[in-house]
PDB file of C-alpha atoms in Angstrom:
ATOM      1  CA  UNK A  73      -2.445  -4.766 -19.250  1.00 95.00           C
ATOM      2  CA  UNK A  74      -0.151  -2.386 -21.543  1.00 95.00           C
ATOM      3  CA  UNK A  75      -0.454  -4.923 -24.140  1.00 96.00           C
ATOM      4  CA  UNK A  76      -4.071  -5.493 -23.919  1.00 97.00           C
ATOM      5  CA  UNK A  77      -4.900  -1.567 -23.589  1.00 98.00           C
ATOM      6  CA  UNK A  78      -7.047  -2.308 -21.083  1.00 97.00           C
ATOM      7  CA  UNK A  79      -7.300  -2.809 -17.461  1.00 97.00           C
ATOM      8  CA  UNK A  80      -7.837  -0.287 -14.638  1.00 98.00           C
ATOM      9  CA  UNK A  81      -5.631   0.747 -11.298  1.00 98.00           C
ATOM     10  CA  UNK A  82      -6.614   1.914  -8.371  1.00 98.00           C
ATOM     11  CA  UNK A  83      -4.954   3.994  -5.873  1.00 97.00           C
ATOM     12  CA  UNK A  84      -5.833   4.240  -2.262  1.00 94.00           C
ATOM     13  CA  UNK A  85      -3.947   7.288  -1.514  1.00 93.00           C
ATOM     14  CA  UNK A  86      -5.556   9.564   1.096  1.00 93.00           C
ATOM     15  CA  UNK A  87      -6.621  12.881   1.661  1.00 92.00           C
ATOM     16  CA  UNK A  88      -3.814  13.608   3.885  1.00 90.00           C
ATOM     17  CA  UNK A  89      -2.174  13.225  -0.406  1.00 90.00           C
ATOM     18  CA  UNK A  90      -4.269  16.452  -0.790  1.00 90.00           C
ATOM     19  CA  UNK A  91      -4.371  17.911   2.767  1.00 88.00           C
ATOM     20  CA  UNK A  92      -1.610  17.318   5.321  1.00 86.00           C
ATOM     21  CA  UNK A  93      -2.312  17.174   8.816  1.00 86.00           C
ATOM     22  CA  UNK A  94      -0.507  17.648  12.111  1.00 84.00           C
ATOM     23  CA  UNK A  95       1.489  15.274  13.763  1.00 85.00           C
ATOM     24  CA  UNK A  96       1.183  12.642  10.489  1.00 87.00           C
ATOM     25  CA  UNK A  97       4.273  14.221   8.471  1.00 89.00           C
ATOM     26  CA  UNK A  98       5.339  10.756   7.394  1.00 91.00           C
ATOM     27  CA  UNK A  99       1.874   9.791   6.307  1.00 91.00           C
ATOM     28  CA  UNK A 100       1.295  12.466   5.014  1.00 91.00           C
ATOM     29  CA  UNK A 101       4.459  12.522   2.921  1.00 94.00           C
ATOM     30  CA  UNK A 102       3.729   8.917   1.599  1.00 95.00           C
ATOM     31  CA  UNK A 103       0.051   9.850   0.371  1.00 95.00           C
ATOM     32  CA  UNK A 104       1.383  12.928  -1.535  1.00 95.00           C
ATOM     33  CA  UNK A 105       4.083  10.332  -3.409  1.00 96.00           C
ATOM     34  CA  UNK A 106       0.779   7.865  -4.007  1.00 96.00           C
ATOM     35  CA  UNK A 107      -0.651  10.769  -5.655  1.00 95.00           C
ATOM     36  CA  UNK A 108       2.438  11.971  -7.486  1.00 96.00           C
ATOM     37  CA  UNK A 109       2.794   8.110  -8.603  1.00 97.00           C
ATOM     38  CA  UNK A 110      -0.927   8.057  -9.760  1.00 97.00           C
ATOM     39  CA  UNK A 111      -0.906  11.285 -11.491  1.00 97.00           C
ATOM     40  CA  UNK A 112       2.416  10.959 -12.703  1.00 98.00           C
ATOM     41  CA  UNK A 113       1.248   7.330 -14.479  1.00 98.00           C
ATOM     42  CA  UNK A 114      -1.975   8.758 -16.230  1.00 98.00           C
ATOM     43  CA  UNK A 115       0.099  11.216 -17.747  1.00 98.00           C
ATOM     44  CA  UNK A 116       2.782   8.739 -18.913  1.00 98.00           C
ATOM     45  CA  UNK A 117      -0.655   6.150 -20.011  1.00 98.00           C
ATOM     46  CA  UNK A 118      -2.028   8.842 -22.381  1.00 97.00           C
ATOM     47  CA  UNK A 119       1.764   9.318 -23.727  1.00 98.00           C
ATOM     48  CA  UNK A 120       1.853   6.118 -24.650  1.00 98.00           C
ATOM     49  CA  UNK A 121      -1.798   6.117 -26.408  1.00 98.00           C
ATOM     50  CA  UNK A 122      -3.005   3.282 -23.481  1.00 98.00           C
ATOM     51  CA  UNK A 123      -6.218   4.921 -23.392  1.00 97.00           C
ATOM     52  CA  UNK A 124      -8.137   1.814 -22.706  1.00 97.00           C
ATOM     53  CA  UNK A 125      -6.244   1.746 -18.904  1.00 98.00           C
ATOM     54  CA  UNK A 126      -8.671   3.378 -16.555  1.00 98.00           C
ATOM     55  CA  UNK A 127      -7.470   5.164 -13.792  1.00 98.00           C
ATOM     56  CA  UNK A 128      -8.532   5.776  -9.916  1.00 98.00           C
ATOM     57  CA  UNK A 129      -7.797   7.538  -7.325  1.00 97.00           C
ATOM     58  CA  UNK A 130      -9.476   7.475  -3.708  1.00 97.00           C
ATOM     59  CA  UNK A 131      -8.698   9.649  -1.249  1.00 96.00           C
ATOM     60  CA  UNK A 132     -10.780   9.027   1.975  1.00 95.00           C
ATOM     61  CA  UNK A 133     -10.702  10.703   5.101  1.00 92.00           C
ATOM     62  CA  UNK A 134      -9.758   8.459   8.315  1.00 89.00           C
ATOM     63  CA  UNK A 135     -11.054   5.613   7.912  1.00 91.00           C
ATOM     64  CA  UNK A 136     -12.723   3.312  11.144  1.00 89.00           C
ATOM     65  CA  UNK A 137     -10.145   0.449  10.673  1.00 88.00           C
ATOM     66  CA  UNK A 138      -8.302   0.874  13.951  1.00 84.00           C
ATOM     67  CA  UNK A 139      -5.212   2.697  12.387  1.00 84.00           C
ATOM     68  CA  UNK A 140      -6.220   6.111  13.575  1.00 80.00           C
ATOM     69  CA  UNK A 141      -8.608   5.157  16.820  1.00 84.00           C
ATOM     70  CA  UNK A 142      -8.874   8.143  18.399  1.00 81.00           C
ATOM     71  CA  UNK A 143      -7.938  10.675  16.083  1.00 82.00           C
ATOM     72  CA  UNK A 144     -11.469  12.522  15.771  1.00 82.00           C
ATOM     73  CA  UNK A 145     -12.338  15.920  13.328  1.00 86.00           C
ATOM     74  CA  UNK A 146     -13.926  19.035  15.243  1.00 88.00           C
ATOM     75  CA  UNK A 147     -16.849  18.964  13.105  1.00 89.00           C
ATOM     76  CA  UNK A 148     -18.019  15.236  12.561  1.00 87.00           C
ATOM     77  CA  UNK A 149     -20.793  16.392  10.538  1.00 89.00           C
ATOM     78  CA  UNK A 150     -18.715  17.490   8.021  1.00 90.00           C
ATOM     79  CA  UNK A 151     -15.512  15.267   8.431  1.00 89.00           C
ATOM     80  CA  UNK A 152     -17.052  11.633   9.453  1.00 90.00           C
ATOM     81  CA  UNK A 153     -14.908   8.825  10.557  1.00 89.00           C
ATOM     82  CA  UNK A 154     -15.688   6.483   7.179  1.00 91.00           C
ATOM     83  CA  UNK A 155     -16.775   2.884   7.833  1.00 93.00           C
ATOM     84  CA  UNK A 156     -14.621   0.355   5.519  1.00 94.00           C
ATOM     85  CA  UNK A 157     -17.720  -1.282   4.282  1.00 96.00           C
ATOM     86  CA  UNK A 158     -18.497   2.015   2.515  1.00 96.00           C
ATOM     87  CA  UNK A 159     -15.054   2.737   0.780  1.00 96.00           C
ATOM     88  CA  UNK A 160     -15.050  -0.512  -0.359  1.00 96.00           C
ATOM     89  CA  UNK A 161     -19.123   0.222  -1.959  1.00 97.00           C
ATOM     90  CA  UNK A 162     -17.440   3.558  -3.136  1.00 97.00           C
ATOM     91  CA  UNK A 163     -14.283   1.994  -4.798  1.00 97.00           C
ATOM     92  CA  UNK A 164     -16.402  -0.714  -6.775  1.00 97.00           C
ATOM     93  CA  UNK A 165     -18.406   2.225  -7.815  1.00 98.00           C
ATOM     94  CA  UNK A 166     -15.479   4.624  -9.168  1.00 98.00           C
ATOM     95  CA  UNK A 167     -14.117   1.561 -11.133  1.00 97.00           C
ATOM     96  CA  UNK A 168     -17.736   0.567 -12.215  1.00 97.00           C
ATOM     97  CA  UNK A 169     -17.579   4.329 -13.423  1.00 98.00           C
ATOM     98  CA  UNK A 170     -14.510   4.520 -14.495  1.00 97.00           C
ATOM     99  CA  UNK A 171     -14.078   7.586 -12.273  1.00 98.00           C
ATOM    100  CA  UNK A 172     -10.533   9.456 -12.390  1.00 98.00           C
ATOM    101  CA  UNK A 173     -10.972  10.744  -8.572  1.00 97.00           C
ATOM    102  CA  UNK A 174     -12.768   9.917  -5.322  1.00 97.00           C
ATOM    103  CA  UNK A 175     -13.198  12.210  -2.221  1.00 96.00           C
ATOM    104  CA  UNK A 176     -15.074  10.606   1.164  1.00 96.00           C
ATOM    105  CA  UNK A 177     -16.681  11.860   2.664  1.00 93.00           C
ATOM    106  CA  UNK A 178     -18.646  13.890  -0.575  1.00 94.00           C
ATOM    107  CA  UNK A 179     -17.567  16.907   1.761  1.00 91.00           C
ATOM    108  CA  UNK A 180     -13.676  17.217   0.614  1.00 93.00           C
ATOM    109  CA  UNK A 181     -14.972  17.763  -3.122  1.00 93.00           C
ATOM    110  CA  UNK A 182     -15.930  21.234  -1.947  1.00 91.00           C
ATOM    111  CA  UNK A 183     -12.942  21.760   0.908  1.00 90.00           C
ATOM    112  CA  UNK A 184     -10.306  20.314  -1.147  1.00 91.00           C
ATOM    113  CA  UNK A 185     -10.373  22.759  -3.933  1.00 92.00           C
ATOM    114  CA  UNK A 186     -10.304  25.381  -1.375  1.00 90.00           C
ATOM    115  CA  UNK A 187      -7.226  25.030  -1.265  1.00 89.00           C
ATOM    116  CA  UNK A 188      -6.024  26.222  -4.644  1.00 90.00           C
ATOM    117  CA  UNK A 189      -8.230  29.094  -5.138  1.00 95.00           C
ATOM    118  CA  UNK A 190      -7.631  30.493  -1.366  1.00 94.00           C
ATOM    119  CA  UNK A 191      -4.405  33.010  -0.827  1.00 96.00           C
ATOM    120  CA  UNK A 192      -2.369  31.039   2.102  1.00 94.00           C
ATOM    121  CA  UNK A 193      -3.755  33.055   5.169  1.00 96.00           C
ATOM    122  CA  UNK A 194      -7.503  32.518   3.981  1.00 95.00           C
ATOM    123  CA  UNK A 195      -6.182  28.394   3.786  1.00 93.00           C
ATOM    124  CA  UNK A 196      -4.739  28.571   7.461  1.00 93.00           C
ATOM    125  CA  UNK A 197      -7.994  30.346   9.156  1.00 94.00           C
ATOM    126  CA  UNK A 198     -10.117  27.004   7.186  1.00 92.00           C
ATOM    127  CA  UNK A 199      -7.709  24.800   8.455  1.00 90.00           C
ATOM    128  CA  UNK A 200      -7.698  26.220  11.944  1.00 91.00           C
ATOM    129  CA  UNK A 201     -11.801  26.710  11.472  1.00 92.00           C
ATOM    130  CA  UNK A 202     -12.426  23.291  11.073  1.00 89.00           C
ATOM    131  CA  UNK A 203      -9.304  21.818  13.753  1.00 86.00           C
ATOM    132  CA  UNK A 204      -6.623  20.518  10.904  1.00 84.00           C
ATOM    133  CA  UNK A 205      -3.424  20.752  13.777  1.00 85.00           C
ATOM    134  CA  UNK A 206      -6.052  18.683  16.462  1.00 83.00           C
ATOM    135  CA  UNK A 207      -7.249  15.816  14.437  1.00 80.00           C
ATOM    136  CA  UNK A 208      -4.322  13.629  15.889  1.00 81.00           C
ATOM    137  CA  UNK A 209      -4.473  14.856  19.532  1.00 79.00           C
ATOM    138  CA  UNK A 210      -6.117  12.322  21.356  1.00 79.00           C
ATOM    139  CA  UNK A 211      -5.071   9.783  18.857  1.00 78.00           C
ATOM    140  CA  UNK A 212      -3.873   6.599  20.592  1.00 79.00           C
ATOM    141  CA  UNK A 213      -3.645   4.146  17.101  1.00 75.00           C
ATOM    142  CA  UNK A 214      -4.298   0.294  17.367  1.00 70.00           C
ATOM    143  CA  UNK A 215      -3.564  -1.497  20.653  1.00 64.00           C
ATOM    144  CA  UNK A 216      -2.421  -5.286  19.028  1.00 55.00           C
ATOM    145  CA  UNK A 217       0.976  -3.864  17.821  1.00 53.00           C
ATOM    146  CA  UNK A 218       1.633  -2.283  20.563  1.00 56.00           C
ATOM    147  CA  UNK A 219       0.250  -4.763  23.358  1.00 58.00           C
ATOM    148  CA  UNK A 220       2.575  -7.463  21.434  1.00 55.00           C
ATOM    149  CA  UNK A 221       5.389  -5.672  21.972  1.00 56.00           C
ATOM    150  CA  UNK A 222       4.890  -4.527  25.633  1.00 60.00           C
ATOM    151  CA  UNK A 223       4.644  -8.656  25.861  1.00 63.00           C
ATOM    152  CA  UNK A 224       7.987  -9.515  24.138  1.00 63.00           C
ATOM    153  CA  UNK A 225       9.296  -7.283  26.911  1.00 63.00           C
ATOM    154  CA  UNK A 226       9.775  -4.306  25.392  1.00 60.00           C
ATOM    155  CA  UNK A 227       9.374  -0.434  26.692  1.00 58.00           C
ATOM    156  CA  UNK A 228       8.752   3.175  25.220  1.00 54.00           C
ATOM    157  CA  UNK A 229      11.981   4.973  25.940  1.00 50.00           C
ATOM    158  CA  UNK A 230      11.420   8.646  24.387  1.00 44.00           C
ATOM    159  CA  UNK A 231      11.476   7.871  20.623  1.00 45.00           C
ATOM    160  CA  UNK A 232      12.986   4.455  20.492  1.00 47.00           C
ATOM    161  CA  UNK A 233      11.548   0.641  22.345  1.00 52.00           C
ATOM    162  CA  UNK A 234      14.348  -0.554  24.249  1.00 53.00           C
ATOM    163  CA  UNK A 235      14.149  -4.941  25.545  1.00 52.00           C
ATOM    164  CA  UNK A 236      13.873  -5.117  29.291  1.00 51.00           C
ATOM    165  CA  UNK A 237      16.228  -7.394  30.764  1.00 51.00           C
ATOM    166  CA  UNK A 238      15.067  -9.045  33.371  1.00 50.00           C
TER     167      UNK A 238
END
């Protein structure tokens, strides 16, 4: 690709990159180094002249895949759970138009720079507005990991999964 000039990457970071949410710290943490990495790499491409390497980034908002089955947004409307089928449609289309960035839902192109022109307080009463610290409450994740290892014989004790002996 470098020696070619030409190619194009794509990113699936998140918005939680942009955005962090409650109770997904880690997550959260390894979306803003996806970002970091991807914005970090465009800079070093146009160093380097490699301006026939096209660039994407897509930051969805939970997406209906299992991973975050039950995690839900106060307002729906605004904050949809995404069906793969459509990020996939929307990814084909960034690259197709050689699009730098990629919010879904089209909503987080008017949140997300909220949050740069807002003073901190003003940033905490949106958050709190549209239920940022309750997304993950009733989340309850995909049951095959965890129904495979309740049948290896393993049980939830506090943080860690302990083998029963039996």
């Amino acid at each position: 690709m470098m020696t070619l000039n030409h190619g194009h990457i794509v990113t699936i970071s998140s918005i939680a990159g942009r955005s962090p949410t409650a109770r997904l710290v880690d997550y959260c943490a390894s979306k803003y180094g996806a970002l970091g990495l991807h914005e970090s790499l465009a800079v070093e491409l146009r160093a380097l002249g490699k301006d026939g390497i096209q660039l994407t980034n897509i930051c969805p908002f939970f997406i209906n895949t299992g991973m975050f089955e039950g995690a839900k947004a106060r307002l729906p409307f605004l904050l949809p759970l995404t069906e793969p089928e459509y990020v996939a449609e929307r990814v084909v289309r960034a690259i197709l138009l050689n699009q730098y960035q990629v919010y879904i839902p089209r909503s987080l192109y008017f949140l997300i720079p909220l949050r740069a022109l807002l003073p901190r307080k003003a940033i905490i009463a949106t958050e709190d507005f549209l239920g940022v610290q309750e997304f993950m409450a009733s989340f309850v994740g995909r049951e095959g990991p965890r129904k495979i290892h309740r049948d290896l014989g393993f049980t939830s004790n506090g943080d860690r999964d302990v083998r029963k002996i039996t």
